[in-house]
JSON list of C-alpha atoms in Angstrom, two decimals:
[
{"chain": "A", "resi": 1, "resn": "MET", "atom": "CA", "xyz": [4.84, 0.86, -6.64]},
{"chain": "A", "resi": 2, "resn": "ARG", "atom": "CA", "xyz": [1.78, 1.83, -8.87]},
{"chain": "A", "resi": 3, "resn": "THR", "atom": "CA", "xyz": [-0.96, 3.27, -6.93]},
{"chain": "A", "resi": 4, "resn": "PHE", "atom": "CA", "xyz": [-4.33, 1.94, -6.14]},
{"chain": "A", "resi": 5, "resn": "GLU", "atom": "CA", "xyz": [-6.03, 4.40, -8.71]},
{"chain": "A", "resi": 6, "resn": "GLU", "atom": "CA", "xyz": [-3.59, 3.49, -11.47]},
{"chain": "A", "resi": 7, "resn": "LEU", "atom": "CA", "xyz": [-4.24, -0.29, -11.18]},
{"chain": "A", "resi": 8, "resn": "ILE", "atom": "CA", "xyz": [-7.73, 0.07, -10.93]},
{"chain": "A", "resi": 9, "resn": "ALA", "atom": "CA", "xyz": [-8.06, 2.28, -14.02]},
{"chain": "A", "resi": 10, "resn": "GLU", "atom": "CA", "xyz": [-6.01, -0.25, -16.03]},
{"chain": "A", "resi": 11, "resn": "ALA", "atom": "CA", "xyz": [-8.06, -3.09, -15.05]},
{"chain": "A", "resi": 12, "resn": "GLU", "atom": "CA", "xyz": [-11.32, -1.28, -15.78]},
{"chain": "A", "resi": 13, "resn": "SER", "atom": "CA", "xyz": [-10.36, -0.14, -19.16]},
{"chain": "A", "resi": 14, "resn": "VAL", "atom": "CA", "xyz": [-8.94, -3.53, -20.45]},
{"chain": "A", "resi": 15, "resn": "SER", "atom": "CA", "xyz": [-11.17, -5.79, -22.66]},
{"chain": "A", "resi": 16, "resn": "VAL", "atom": "CA", "xyz": [-12.53, -8.90, -21.02]},
{"chain": "A", "resi": 17, "resn": "ASP", "atom": "CA", "xyz": [-14.06, -10.40, -24.34]},
{"chain": "A", "resi": 18, "resn": "GLY", "atom": "CA", "xyz": [-13.18, -14.20, -24.88]},
{"chain": "A", "resi": 19, "resn": "TRP", "atom": "CA", "xyz": [-11.63, -16.71, -22.44]},
{"chain": "A", "resi": 20, "resn": "ASP", "atom": "CA", "xyz": [-7.91, -15.78, -22.55]},
{"chain": "A", "resi": 21, "resn": "PHE", "atom": "CA", "xyz": [-6.42, -14.80, -19.22]},
{"chain": "A", "resi": 22, "resn": "SER", "atom": "CA", "xyz": [-2.88, -13.91, -20.50]},
{"chain": "A", "resi": 23, "resn": "TRP", "atom": "CA", "xyz": [-3.59, -10.25, -19.23]},
{"chain": "A", "resi": 24, "resn": "LEU", "atom": "CA", "xyz": [-2.90, -11.61, -15.83]},
{"chain": "A", "resi": 25, "resn": "ASP", "atom": "CA", "xyz": [0.68, -12.95, -16.53]},
{"chain": "A", "resi": 26, "resn": "GLY", "atom": "CA", "xyz": [2.83, -11.87, -13.82]},
{"chain": "A", "resi": 27, "resn": "ARG", "atom": "CA", "xyz": [-0.23, -10.56, -11.78]},
{"chain": "A", "resi": 28, "resn": "ALA", "atom": "CA", "xyz": [-1.94, -13.66, -10.99]},
{"chain": "A", "resi": 29, "resn": "THR", "atom": "CA", "xyz": [-1.45, -17.27, -11.12]},
{"chain": "A", "resi": 30, "resn": "GLU", "atom": "CA", "xyz": [-3.46, -20.55, -10.91]},
{"chain": "A", "resi": 31, "resn": "GLU", "atom": "CA", "xyz": [-2.25, -24.23, -10.67]},
{"chain": "A", "resi": 32, "resn": "ARG", "atom": "CA", "xyz": [-3.69, -26.56, -13.56]},
{"chain": "A", "resi": 33, "resn": "PRO", "atom": "CA", "xyz": [-5.54, -29.64, -13.01]},
{"chain": "A", "resi": 34, "resn": "SER", "atom": "CA", "xyz": [-2.83, -32.67, -13.15]},
{"chain": "A", "resi": 35, "resn": "TRP", "atom": "CA", "xyz": [-4.83, -34.34, -15.76]},
{"chain": "A", "resi": 36, "resn": "GLY", "atom": "CA", "xyz": [-4.42, -31.76, -18.82]},
{"chain": "A", "resi": 37, "resn": "TYR", "atom": "CA", "xyz": [-7.98, -31.26, -20.20]},
{"chain": "A", "resi": 38, "resn": "GLN", "atom": "CA", "xyz": [-6.92, -29.53, -23.50]},
{"chain": "A", "resi": 39, "resn": "ARG", "atom": "CA", "xyz": [-4.39, -32.42, -24.17]},
{"chain": "A", "resi": 40, "resn": "LEU", "atom": "CA", "xyz": [-6.83, -35.10, -23.42]},
{"chain": "A", "resi": 41, "resn": "LEU", "atom": "CA", "xyz": [-9.50, -33.28, -25.71]},
{"chain": "A", "resi": 42, "resn": "ALA", "atom": "CA", "xyz": [-7.02, -33.52, -28.41]},
{"chain": "A", "resi": 43, "resn": "GLY", "atom": "CA", "xyz": [-6.85, -37.21, -28.50]},
{"chain": "A", "resi": 44, "resn": "ARG", "atom": "CA", "xyz": [-10.64, -37.43, -28.19]},
{"chain": "A", "resi": 45, "resn": "LEU", "atom": "CA", "xyz": [-11.12, -35.30, -31.16]},
{"chain": "A", "resi": 46, "resn": "ALA", "atom": "CA", "xyz": [-8.74, -36.98, -33.28]},
{"chain": "A", "resi": 47, "resn": "SER", "atom": "CA", "xyz": [-10.62, -40.22, -33.04]},
{"chain": "A", "resi": 48, "resn": "ALA", "atom": "CA", "xyz": [-14.14, -38.70, -33.26]},
{"chain": "A", "resi": 49, "resn": "SER", "atom": "CA", "xyz": [-16.13, -38.39, -36.47]},
{"chain": "A", "resi": 50, "resn": "ALA", "atom": "CA", "xyz": [-18.60, -35.91, -35.36]},
{"chain": "A", "resi": 51, "resn": "ALA", "atom": "CA", "xyz": [-17.86, -33.48, -32.17]},
{"chain": "A", "resi": 52, "resn": "LEU", "atom": "CA", "xyz": [-19.82, -30.50, -30.73]},
{"chain": "A", "resi": 53, "resn": "ASP", "atom": "CA", "xyz": [-17.94, -28.35, -28.20]},
{"chain": "A", "resi": 54, "resn": "VAL", "atom": "CA", "xyz": [-20.79, -26.48, -26.05]},
{"chain": "A", "resi": 55, "resn": "GLN", "atom": "CA", "xyz": [-20.44, -23.10, -24.41]},
{"chain": "A", "resi": 56, "resn": "THR", "atom": "CA", "xyz": [-17.02, -22.67, -26.16]},
{"chain": "A", "resi": 57, "resn": "GLY", "atom": "CA", "xyz": [-16.47, -19.27, -24.93]},
{"chain": "A", "resi": 58, "resn": "GLY", "atom": "CA", "xyz": [-14.05, -17.43, -27.25]},
{"chain": "A", "resi": 59, "resn": "GLY", "atom": "CA", "xyz": [-12.98, -20.87, -28.80]},
{"chain": "A", "resi": 60, "resn": "GLU", "atom": "CA", "xyz": [-9.59, -20.79, -27.16]},
{"chain": "A", "resi": 61, "resn": "VAL", "atom": "CA", "xyz": [-9.43, -24.19, -25.50]},
{"chain": "A", "resi": 62, "resn": "LEU", "atom": "CA", "xyz": [-11.03, -25.93, -28.67]},
{"chain": "A", "resi": 63, "resn": "ALA", "atom": "CA", "xyz": [-8.54, -24.15, -31.01]},
{"chain": "A", "resi": 64, "resn": "GLY", "atom": "CA", "xyz": [-5.69, -25.34, -28.91]},
{"chain": "A", "resi": 65, "resn": "ALA", "atom": "CA", "xyz": [-6.73, -28.87, -28.89]},
{"chain": "A", "resi": 66, "resn": "LEU", "atom": "CA", "xyz": [-7.25, -28.94, -32.59]},
{"chain": "A", "resi": 67, "resn": "ARG", "atom": "CA", "xyz": [-3.76, -27.56, -33.02]},
{"chain": "A", "resi": 68, "resn": "GLU", "atom": "CA", "xyz": [-2.49, -30.55, -31.03]},
{"chain": "A", "resi": 69, "resn": "GLY", "atom": "CA", "xyz": [-4.12, -33.39, -32.89]},
{"chain": "A", "resi": 70, "resn": "ALA", "atom": "CA", "xyz": [-6.33, -34.41, -36.07]},
{"chain": "A", "resi": 71, "resn": "ARG", "atom": "CA", "xyz": [-9.76, -32.65, -36.72]},
{"chain": "A", "resi": 72, "resn": "PRO", "atom": "CA", "xyz": [-12.88, -34.86, -36.86]},
{"chain": "A", "resi": 73, "resn": "PRO", "atom": "CA", "xyz": [-14.84, -34.38, -40.34]},
{"chain": "A", "resi": 74, "resn": "VAL", "atom": "CA", "xyz": [-17.64, -32.68, -38.62]},
{"chain": "A", "resi": 75, "resn": "LEU", "atom": "CA", "xyz": [-17.09, -30.29, -35.82]},
{"chain": "A", "resi": 76, "resn": "ALA", "atom": "CA", "xyz": [-19.43, -27.54, -34.48]},
{"chain": "A", "resi": 77, "resn": "ALA", "atom": "CA", "xyz": [-19.37, -25.22, -31.37]},
{"chain": "A", "resi": 78, "resn": "THR", "atom": "CA", "xyz": [-21.99, -23.42, -29.50]},
{"chain": "A", "resi": 79, "resn": "GLU", "atom": "CA", "xyz": [-21.82, -20.08, -27.68]},
{"chain": "A", "resi": 80, "resn": "SER", "atom": "CA", "xyz": [-24.28, -17.43, -26.30]},
{"chain": "A", "resi": 81, "resn": "TRP", "atom": "CA", "xyz": [-22.39, -14.33, -25.28]},
{"chain": "A", "resi": 82, "resn": "PRO", "atom": "CA", "xyz": [-22.26, -11.99, -28.16]},
{"chain": "A", "resi": 83, "resn": "PRO", "atom": "CA", "xyz": [-18.69, -10.84, -27.89]},
{"chain": "A", "resi": 84, "resn": "ASN", "atom": "CA", "xyz": [-17.39, -14.32, -27.30]},
{"chain": "A", "resi": 85, "resn": "LEU", "atom": "CA", "xyz": [-19.35, -15.65, -30.15]},
{"chain": "A", "resi": 86, "resn": "ALA", "atom": "CA", "xyz": [-17.71, -13.13, -32.72]},
{"chain": "A", "resi": 87, "resn": "ARG", "atom": "CA", "xyz": [-14.20, -13.94, -31.12]},
{"chain": "A", "resi": 88, "resn": "ALA", "atom": "CA", "xyz": [-14.91, -17.89, -31.30]},
{"chain": "A", "resi": 89, "resn": "THR", "atom": "CA", "xyz": [-16.18, -17.46, -35.02]},
{"chain": "A", "resi": 90, "resn": "ARG", "atom": "CA", "xyz": [-12.85, -15.47, -35.82]},
{"chain": "A", "resi": 91, "resn": "LEU", "atom": "CA", "xyz": [-10.73, -18.09, -34.24]},
{"chain": "A", "resi": 92, "resn": "LEU", "atom": "CA", "xyz": [-12.33, -21.39, -35.18]},
{"chain": "A", "resi": 93, "resn": "HIS", "atom": "CA", "xyz": [-13.87, -20.85, -38.62]},
{"chain": "A", "resi": 94, "resn": "PRO", "atom": "CA", "xyz": [-10.44, -20.96, -40.00]},
{"chain": "A", "resi": 95, "resn": "LEU", "atom": "CA", "xyz": [-9.99, -24.53, -38.30]},
{"chain": "A", "resi": 96, "resn": "GLY", "atom": "CA", "xyz": [-13.08, -25.86, -39.79]},
{"chain": "A", "resi": 97, "resn": "VAL", "atom": "CA", "xyz": [-15.35, -25.26, -37.08]},
{"chain": "A", "resi": 98, "resn": "VAL", "atom": "CA", "xyz": [-19.11, -24.28, -37.27]},
{"chain": "A", "resi": 99, "resn": "VAL", "atom": "CA", "xyz": [-19.85, -21.82, -34.68]},
{"chain": "A", "resi": 100, "resn": "VAL", "atom": "CA", "xyz": [-23.67, -21.69, -33.66]},
{"chain": "A", "resi": 101, "resn": "ALA", "atom": "CA", "xyz": [-25.43, -19.17, -31.60]},
{"chain": "A", "resi": 102, "resn": "ASP", "atom": "CA", "xyz": [-27.29, -20.78, -28.87]},
{"chain": "A", "resi": 103, "resn": "PRO", "atom": "CA", "xyz": [-28.75, -19.44, -25.44]},
{"chain": "A", "resi": 104, "resn": "ASP", "atom": "CA", "xyz": [-27.10, -22.30, -23.48]},
{"chain": "A", "resi": 105, "resn": "GLU", "atom": "CA", "xyz": [-30.67, -23.54, -22.53]},
{"chain": "A", "resi": 106, "resn": "PRO", "atom": "CA", "xyz": [-32.60, -26.83, -23.92]},
{"chain": "A", "resi": 107, "resn": "PRO", "atom": "CA", "xyz": [-32.79, -27.63, -26.64]},
{"chain": "A", "resi": 108, "resn": "LEU", "atom": "CA", "xyz": [-29.49, -27.88, -28.49]},
{"chain": "A", "resi": 109, "resn": "PRO", "atom": "CA", "xyz": [-30.03, -26.78, -32.04]},
{"chain": "A", "resi": 110, "resn": "PHE", "atom": "CA", "xyz": [-28.99, -30.37, -33.46]},
{"chain": "A", "resi": 111, "resn": "ALA", "atom": "CA", "xyz": [-30.58, -33.65, -34.37]},
{"chain": "A", "resi": 112, "resn": "ASP", "atom": "CA", "xyz": [-30.84, -36.89, -32.02]},
{"chain": "A", "resi": 113, "resn": "GLY", "atom": "CA", "xyz": [-27.60, -38.90, -32.29]},
{"chain": "A", "resi": 114, "resn": "ALA", "atom": "CA", "xyz": [-25.88, -36.18, -34.31]},
{"chain": "A", "resi": 115, "resn": "PHE", "atom": "CA", "xyz": [-22.21, -36.65, -32.41]},
{"chain": "A", "resi": 116, "resn": "ASP", "atom": "CA", "xyz": [-19.97, -39.26, -31.04]},
{"chain": "A", "resi": 117, "resn": "LEU", "atom": "CA", "xyz": [-18.11, -36.66, -29.01]},
{"chain": "A", "resi": 118, "resn": "VAL", "atom": "CA", "xyz": [-19.68, -33.72, -26.93]},
{"chain": "A", "resi": 119, "resn": "SER", "atom": "CA", "xyz": [-17.24, -31.40, -25.08]},
{"chain": "A", "resi": 120, "resn": "SER", "atom": "CA", "xyz": [-17.19, -28.54, -22.75]},
{"chain": "A", "resi": 121, "resn": "ARG", "atom": "CA", "xyz": [-14.63, -26.59, -20.65]},
{"chain": "A", "resi": 122, "resn": "HIS", "atom": "CA", "xyz": [-16.20, -24.93, -17.60]},
{"chain": "A", "resi": 123, "resn": "PRO", "atom": "CA", "xyz": [-19.91, -24.89, -18.63]},
{"chain": "A", "resi": 124, "resn": "VAL", "atom": "CA", "xyz": [-22.17, -22.66, -16.65]},
{"chain": "A", "resi": 125, "resn": "LYS", "atom": "CA", "xyz": [-24.54, -25.80, -16.48]},
{"chain": "A", "resi": 126, "resn": "ALA", "atom": "CA", "xyz": [-24.47, -29.17, -18.01]},
{"chain": "A", "resi": 127, "resn": "TRP", "atom": "CA", "xyz": [-28.06, -29.98, -19.52]},
{"chain": "A", "resi": 128, "resn": "TRP", "atom": "CA", "xyz": [-27.66, -33.73, -19.25]},
{"chain": "A", "resi": 129, "resn": "SER", "atom": "CA", "xyz": [-30.64, -34.88, -21.14]},
{"chain": "A", "resi": 130, "resn": "GLU", "atom": "CA", "xyz": [-29.70, -32.76, -24.07]},
{"chain": "A", "resi": 131, "resn": "ILE", "atom": "CA", "xyz": [-26.10, -34.01, -24.09]},
{"chain": "A", "resi": 132, "resn": "ALA", "atom": "CA", "xyz": [-27.73, -37.46, -24.08]},
{"chain": "A", "resi": 133, "resn": "ARG", "atom": "CA", "xyz": [-30.06, -36.84, -26.86]},
{"chain": "A", "resi": 134, "resn": "VAL", "atom": "CA", "xyz": [-27.47, -35.51, -29.31]},
{"chain": "A", "resi": 135, "resn": "LEU", "atom": "CA", "xyz": [-24.85, -38.33, -28.58]},
{"chain": "A", "resi": 136, "resn": "ARG", "atom": "CA", "xyz": [-24.93, -41.33, -30.50]},
{"chain": "A", "resi": 137, "resn": "PRO", "atom": "CA", "xyz": [-25.04, -44.72, -28.91]},
{"chain": "A", "resi": 138, "resn": "GLY", "atom": "CA", "xyz": [-21.36, -45.33, -27.69]},
{"chain": "A", "resi": 139, "resn": "GLY", "atom": "CA", "xyz": [-20.61, -41.60, -27.96]},
{"chain": "A", "resi": 140, "resn": "ALA", "atom": "CA", "xyz": [-19.27, -39.64, -25.03]},
{"chain": "A", "resi": 141, "resn": "TYR", "atom": "CA", "xyz": [-19.41, -36.54, -23.03]},
{"chain": "A", "resi": 142, "resn": "PHE", "atom": "CA", "xyz": [-15.80, -35.30, -22.04]},
{"chain": "A", "resi": 143, "resn": "ALA", "atom": "CA", "xyz": [-15.48, -32.21, -19.99]},
{"chain": "A", "resi": 144, "resn": "GLN", "atom": "CA", "xyz": [-13.78, -30.14, -17.23]},
{"chain": "A", "resi": 145, "resn": "HIS", "atom": "CA", "xyz": [-16.44, -28.54, -14.91]},
{"chain": "A", "resi": 146, "resn": "VAL", "atom": "CA", "xyz": [-15.86, -25.84, -12.15]},
{"chain": "A", "resi": 147, "resn": "GLY", "atom": "CA", "xyz": [-16.19, -27.67, -8.73]},
{"chain": "A", "resi": 148, "resn": "PRO", "atom": "CA", "xyz": [-17.76, -26.48, -5.28]},
{"chain": "A", "resi": 149, "resn": "ALA", "atom": "CA", "xyz": [-16.85, -23.47, -3.55]},
{"chain": "A", "resi": 150, "resn": "SER", "atom": "CA", "xyz": [-14.51, -22.60, -6.28]},
{"chain": "A", "resi": 151, "resn": "VAL", "atom": "CA", "xyz": [-12.49, -19.28, -5.46]},
{"chain": "A", "resi": 152, "resn": "PHE", "atom": "CA", "xyz": [-14.79, -18.78, -2.56]},
{"chain": "A", "resi": 153, "resn": "GLU", "atom": "CA", "xyz": [-12.14, -17.05, -0.53]},
{"chain": "A", "resi": 154, "resn": "LEU", "atom": "CA", "xyz": [-12.57, -14.28, -3.07]},
{"chain": "A", "resi": 155, "resn": "VAL", "atom": "CA", "xyz": [-16.26, -14.74, -3.39]},
{"chain": "A", "resi": 156, "resn": "GLU", "atom": "CA", "xyz": [-16.89, -14.40, 0.33]},
{"chain": "A", "resi": 157, "resn": "TYR", "atom": "CA", "xyz": [-14.51, -11.68, 0.87]},
{"chain": "A", "resi": 158, "resn": "PHE", "atom": "CA", "xyz": [-17.04, -9.37, -1.16]},
{"chain": "A", "resi": 159, "resn": "LEU", "atom": "CA", "xyz": [-20.26, -11.22, -0.42]},
{"chain": "A", "resi": 160, "resn": "GLY", "atom": "CA", "xyz": [-19.80, -12.59, 2.80]},
{"chain": "A", "resi": 161, "resn": "PRO", "atom": "CA", "xyz": [-20.51, -16.26, 4.09]},
{"chain": "A", "resi": 162, "resn": "GLN", "atom": "CA", "xyz": [-22.35, -18.04, 1.28]},
{"chain": "A", "resi": 163, "resn": "PRO", "atom": "CA", "xyz": [-23.23, -21.54, 2.80]},
{"chain": "A", "resi": 164, "resn": "GLU", "atom": "CA", "xyz": [-25.94, -22.58, 0.36]},
{"chain": "A", "resi": 165, "resn": "ALA", "atom": "CA", "xyz": [-23.67, -21.78, -2.68]},
{"chain": "A", "resi": 166, "resn": "ARG", "atom": "CA", "xyz": [-20.91, -23.80, -1.26]},
{"chain": "A", "resi": 167, "resn": "GLU", "atom": "CA", "xyz": [-23.02, -26.98, -1.69]},
{"chain": "A", "resi": 168, "resn": "GLY", "atom": "CA", "xyz": [-23.48, -26.53, -5.28]},
{"chain": "A", "resi": 169, "resn": "ARG", "atom": "CA", "xyz": [-21.20, -28.00, -8.54]},
{"chain": "A", "resi": 170, "resn": "ARG", "atom": "CA", "xyz": [-20.53, -31.27, -6.54]},
{"chain": "A", "resi": 171, "resn": "PRO", "atom": "CA", "xyz": [-18.98, -33.79, -8.81]},
{"chain": "A", "resi": 172, "resn": "GLU", "atom": "CA", "xyz": [-21.05, -36.73, -7.05]},
{"chain": "A", "resi": 173, "resn": "ALA", "atom": "CA", "xyz": [-24.38, -34.69, -7.99]},
{"chain": "A", "resi": 174, "resn": "GLU", "atom": "CA", "xyz": [-23.19, -34.09, -11.54]},
{"chain": "A", "resi": 175, "resn": "GLY", "atom": "CA", "xyz": [-22.48, -37.80, -11.97]},
{"chain": "A", "resi": 176, "resn": "ALA", "atom": "CA", "xyz": [-25.91, -38.69, -10.58]},
{"chain": "A", "resi": 177, "resn": "GLU", "atom": "CA", "xyz": [-27.46, -36.42, -12.89]},
{"chain": "A", "resi": 178, "resn": "ALA", "atom": "CA", "xyz": [-25.40, -37.89, -15.83]},
{"chain": "A", "resi": 179, "resn": "ARG", "atom": "CA", "xyz": [-26.88, -41.36, -14.71]},
{"chain": "A", "resi": 180, "resn": "ALA", "atom": "CA", "xyz": [-30.38, -40.10, -14.55]},
{"chain": "A", "resi": 181, "resn": "ALA", "atom": "CA", "xyz": [-30.10, -38.99, -18.25]},
{"chain": "A", "resi": 182, "resn": "GLY", "atom": "CA", "xyz": [-29.08, -42.42, -19.31]},
{"chain": "A", "resi": 183, "resn": "LEU", "atom": "CA", "xyz": [-25.22, -42.06, -19.39]},
{"chain": "A", "resi": 184, "resn": "GLU", "atom": "CA", "xyz": [-22.55, -44.14, -17.81]},
{"chain": "A", "resi": 185, "resn": "VAL", "atom": "CA", "xyz": [-20.01, -42.16, -15.96]},
{"chain": "A", "resi": 186, "resn": "VAL", "atom": "CA", "xyz": [-16.58, -43.85, -16.76]},
{"chain": "A", "resi": 187, "resn": "ASP", "atom": "CA", "xyz": [-14.32, -41.00, -15.38]},
{"chain": "A", "resi": 188, "resn": "LEU", "atom": "CA", "xyz": [-14.96, -38.56, -12.43]},
{"chain": "A", "resi": 189, "resn": "ARG", "atom": "CA", "xyz": [-11.92, -36.97, -10.62]},
{"chain": "A", "resi": 190, "resn": "SER", "atom": "CA", "xyz": [-11.51, -33.50, -8.84]},
{"chain": "A", "resi": 191, "resn": "GLU", "atom": "CA", "xyz": [-8.66, -31.25, -7.53]},
{"chain": "A", "resi": 192, "resn": "ARG", "atom": "CA", "xyz": [-8.48, -28.01, -5.56]},
{"chain": "A", "resi": 193, "resn": "LEU", "atom": "CA", "xyz": [-5.87, -25.83, -7.14]},
{"chain": "A", "resi": 194, "resn": "ARG", "atom": "CA", "xyz": [-3.95, -22.88, -5.58]},
{"chain": "A", "resi": 195, "resn": "MET", "atom": "CA", "xyz": [-4.47, -19.40, -6.94]},
{"chain": "A", "resi": 196, "resn": "GLU", "atom": "CA", "xyz": [-2.68, -16.13, -6.05]},
{"chain": "A", "resi": 197, "resn": "PHE", "atom": "CA", "xyz": [-3.68, -12.62, -6.90]},
{"chain": "A", "resi": 198, "resn": "ARG", "atom": "CA", "xyz": [-0.63, -10.26, -6.68]},
{"chain": "A", "resi": 199, "resn": "ASP", "atom": "CA", "xyz": [-2.30, -6.80, -7.26]},
{"chain": "A", "resi": 200, "resn": "ILE", "atom": "CA", "xyz": [-5.90, -5.36, -6.81]},
{"chain": "A", "resi": 201, "resn": "GLY", "atom": "CA", "xyz": [-5.98, -4.86, -10.59]},
{"chain": "A", "resi": 202, "resn": "ALA", "atom": "CA", "xyz": [-5.81, -8.68, -11.12]},
{"chain": "A", "resi": 203, "resn": "VAL", "atom": "CA", "xyz": [-8.71, -8.97, -8.75]},
{"chain": "A", "resi": 204, "resn": "VAL", "atom": "CA", "xyz": [-10.79, -6.43, -10.52]},
{"chain": "A", "resi": 205, "resn": "TYR", "atom": "CA", "xyz": [-9.92, -8.02, -14.13]},
{"chain": "A", "resi": 206, "resn": "PHE", "atom": "CA", "xyz": [-10.86, -11.36, -12.89]},
{"chain": "A", "resi": 207, "resn": "LEU", "atom": "CA", "xyz": [-14.13, -10.44, -11.30]},
{"chain": "A", "resi": 208, "resn": "ARG", "atom": "CA", "xyz": [-15.09, -8.27, -14.68]},
{"chain": "A", "resi": 209, "resn": "LYS", "atom": "CA", "xyz": [-14.22, -11.45, -16.60]},
{"chain": "A", "resi": 210, "resn": "VAL", "atom": "CA", "xyz": [-15.76, -14.25, -14.46]},
{"chain": "A", "resi": 211, "resn": "VAL", "atom": "CA", "xyz": [-19.10, -12.35, -13.86]},
{"chain": "A", "resi": 212, "resn": "TRP", "atom": "CA", "xyz": [-20.92, -15.04, -12.02]},
{"chain": "A", "resi": 213, "resn": "MET", "atom": "CA", "xyz": [-18.30, -14.99, -9.07]},
{"chain": "A", "resi": 214, "resn": "VAL", "atom": "CA", "xyz": [-19.57, -11.90, -7.53]},
{"chain": "A", "resi": 215, "resn": "PRO", "atom": "CA", "xyz": [-22.85, -10.92, -9.45]},
{"chain": "A", "resi": 216, "resn": "GLY", "atom": "CA", "xyz": [-23.02, -7.40, -10.16]},
{"chain": "A", "resi": 217, "resn": "PHE", "atom": "CA", "xyz": [-19.53, -6.56, -9.26]},
{"chain": "A", "resi": 218, "resn": "SER", "atom": "CA", "xyz": [-18.29, -3.04, -10.25]},
{"chain": "A", "resi": 219, "resn": "VAL", "atom": "CA", "xyz": [-15.58, -0.89, -8.72]},
{"chain": "A", "resi": 220, "resn": "ALA", "atom": "CA", "xyz": [-17.92, 1.45, -7.65]},
{"chain": "A", "resi": 221, "resn": "ALA", "atom": "CA", "xyz": [-20.36, -0.73, -5.67]},
{"chain": "A", "resi": 222, "resn": "HIS", "atom": "CA", "xyz": [-17.12, -2.39, -3.91]},
{"chain": "A", "resi": 223, "resn": "LEU", "atom": "CA", "xyz": [-14.90, 0.44, -3.66]},
{"chain": "A", "resi": 224, "resn": "ASP", "atom": "CA", "xyz": [-14.29, 0.22, 0.16]},
{"chain": "A", "resi": 225, "resn": "ARG", "atom": "CA", "xyz": [-13.39, -3.47, 0.12]},
{"chain": "A", "resi": 226, "resn": "LEU", "atom": "CA", "xyz": [-11.07, -3.06, -2.72]},
{"chain": "A", "resi": 227, "resn": "HIS", "atom": "CA", "xyz": [-9.20, -0.33, -0.76]},
{"chain": "A", "resi": 228, "resn": "GLU", "atom": "CA", "xyz": [-8.94, -2.77, 2.05]},
{"chain": "A", "resi": 229, "resn": "LEU", "atom": "CA", "xyz": [-7.77, -5.74, 0.04]},
{"chain": "A", "resi": 230, "resn": "ASP", "atom": "CA", "xyz": [-5.29, -3.69, -1.79]},
{"chain": "A", "resi": 231, "resn": "ALA", "atom": "CA", "xyz": [-3.84, -2.40, 1.64]},
{"chain": "A", "resi": 232, "resn": "ARG", "atom": "CA", "xyz": [-3.73, -6.31, 2.37]},
{"chain": "A", "resi": 233, "resn": "ILE", "atom": "CA", "xyz": [-2.03, -7.39, -0.51]},
{"chain": "A", "resi": 234, "resn": "ARG", "atom": "CA", "xyz": [0.55, -4.66, -0.28]},
{"chain": "A", "resi": 235, "resn": "ALA", "atom": "CA", "xyz": [1.46, -5.62, 3.41]},
{"chain": "A", "resi": 236, "resn": "GLU", "atom": "CA", "xyz": [1.04, -9.31, 3.39]},
{"chain": "A", "resi": 237, "resn": "GLY", "atom": "CA", "xyz": [1.79, -10.50, -0.29]},
{"chain": "A", "resi": 238, "resn": "PRO", "atom": "CA", "xyz": [-0.75, -12.17, -2.68]},
{"chain": "A", "resi": 239, "resn": "PHE", "atom": "CA", "xyz": [-4.28, -12.79, -1.76]},
{"chain": "A", "resi": 240, "resn": "VAL", "atom": "CA", "xyz": [-4.72, -16.74, -1.79]},
{"chain": "A", "resi": 241, "resn": "ALA", "atom": "CA", "xyz": [-7.73, -18.57, -3.00]},
{"chain": "A", "resi": 242, "resn": "HIS", "atom": "CA", "xyz": [-8.35, -22.06, -4.46]},
{"chain": "A", "resi": 243, "resn": "SER", "atom": "CA", "xyz": [-10.22, -22.85, -7.64]},
{"chain": "A", "resi": 244, "resn": "ALA", "atom": "CA", "xyz": [-11.94, -26.24, -7.74]},
{"chain": "A", "resi": 245, "resn": "ARG", "atom": "CA", "xyz": [-12.15, -28.43, -11.13]},
{"chain": "A", "resi": 246, "resn": "PHE", "atom": "CA", "xyz": [-13.47, -31.85, -11.84]},
{"chain": "A", "resi": 247, "resn": "LEU", "atom": "CA", "xyz": [-12.99, -34.02, -15.01]},
{"chain": "A", "resi": 248, "resn": "ILE", "atom": "CA", "xyz": [-16.03, -35.95, -16.16]},
{"chain": "A", "resi": 249, "resn": "GLU", "atom": "CA", "xyz": [-16.55, -38.52, -19.02]},
{"chain": "A", "resi": 250, "resn": "ALA", "atom": "CA", "xyz": [-19.88, -40.25, -19.51]},
{"chain": "A", "resi": 251, "resn": "ARG", "atom": "CA", "xyz": [-20.65, -42.55, -22.23]},
{"chain": "A", "resi": 252, "resn": "LYS", "atom": "CA", "xyz": [-24.15, -43.24, -24.02]},
{"chain": "A", "resi": 253, "resn": "PRO", "atom": "CA", "xyz": [-24.71, -47.13, -23.96]}
]
């Protein structure tokens, strides 16, 4: 078996740009929601005339959806983080997507009623008034969001109990915000999904990539807890957590 130091060094050296988690193959697993977001998005893109993907990350999910179906005549994506912005541009530009640098805060850099589809996978925050503004009447927001207390077994292992944070990202609250912005929620469903981390390198890579899970995470700052978790995984098997996801579709009357 590889040593703690070897696993940590490898996980610290690998790039975490983009939103591709294939480095974790064989080292960590996560169940996927039963609805199949990328496949459903492909169908909606095929019937759209103008679509916008907000907070697109490295563009991997949008690119996958486009390869499954037809492309709308007008297609744009926004992203804020420079490494992801460059990656998304390289990946999506050949597919006919205009990638726009945007700080992920209002206002969106588009005119009122510019799109009949706005999509997003795991946005940090949904700005519902802006989504409603850029949608045409009859258009829809279709997205998969992170739900409440997602992967909190891991978060609270490093940070301790987080009772207030556990109350955030609730599907019913998001639905209420969408309605307050003038949208009609036509689909809202959620699932909790099993995750397994099979070595300490997988934990380090995940926390480096998903930076909001343990803010300010670094190996140096959390070395003792990482040593303890490494010993636990070696003795007991994979560290088990649960992600939370919900699907939401909201239409503009």
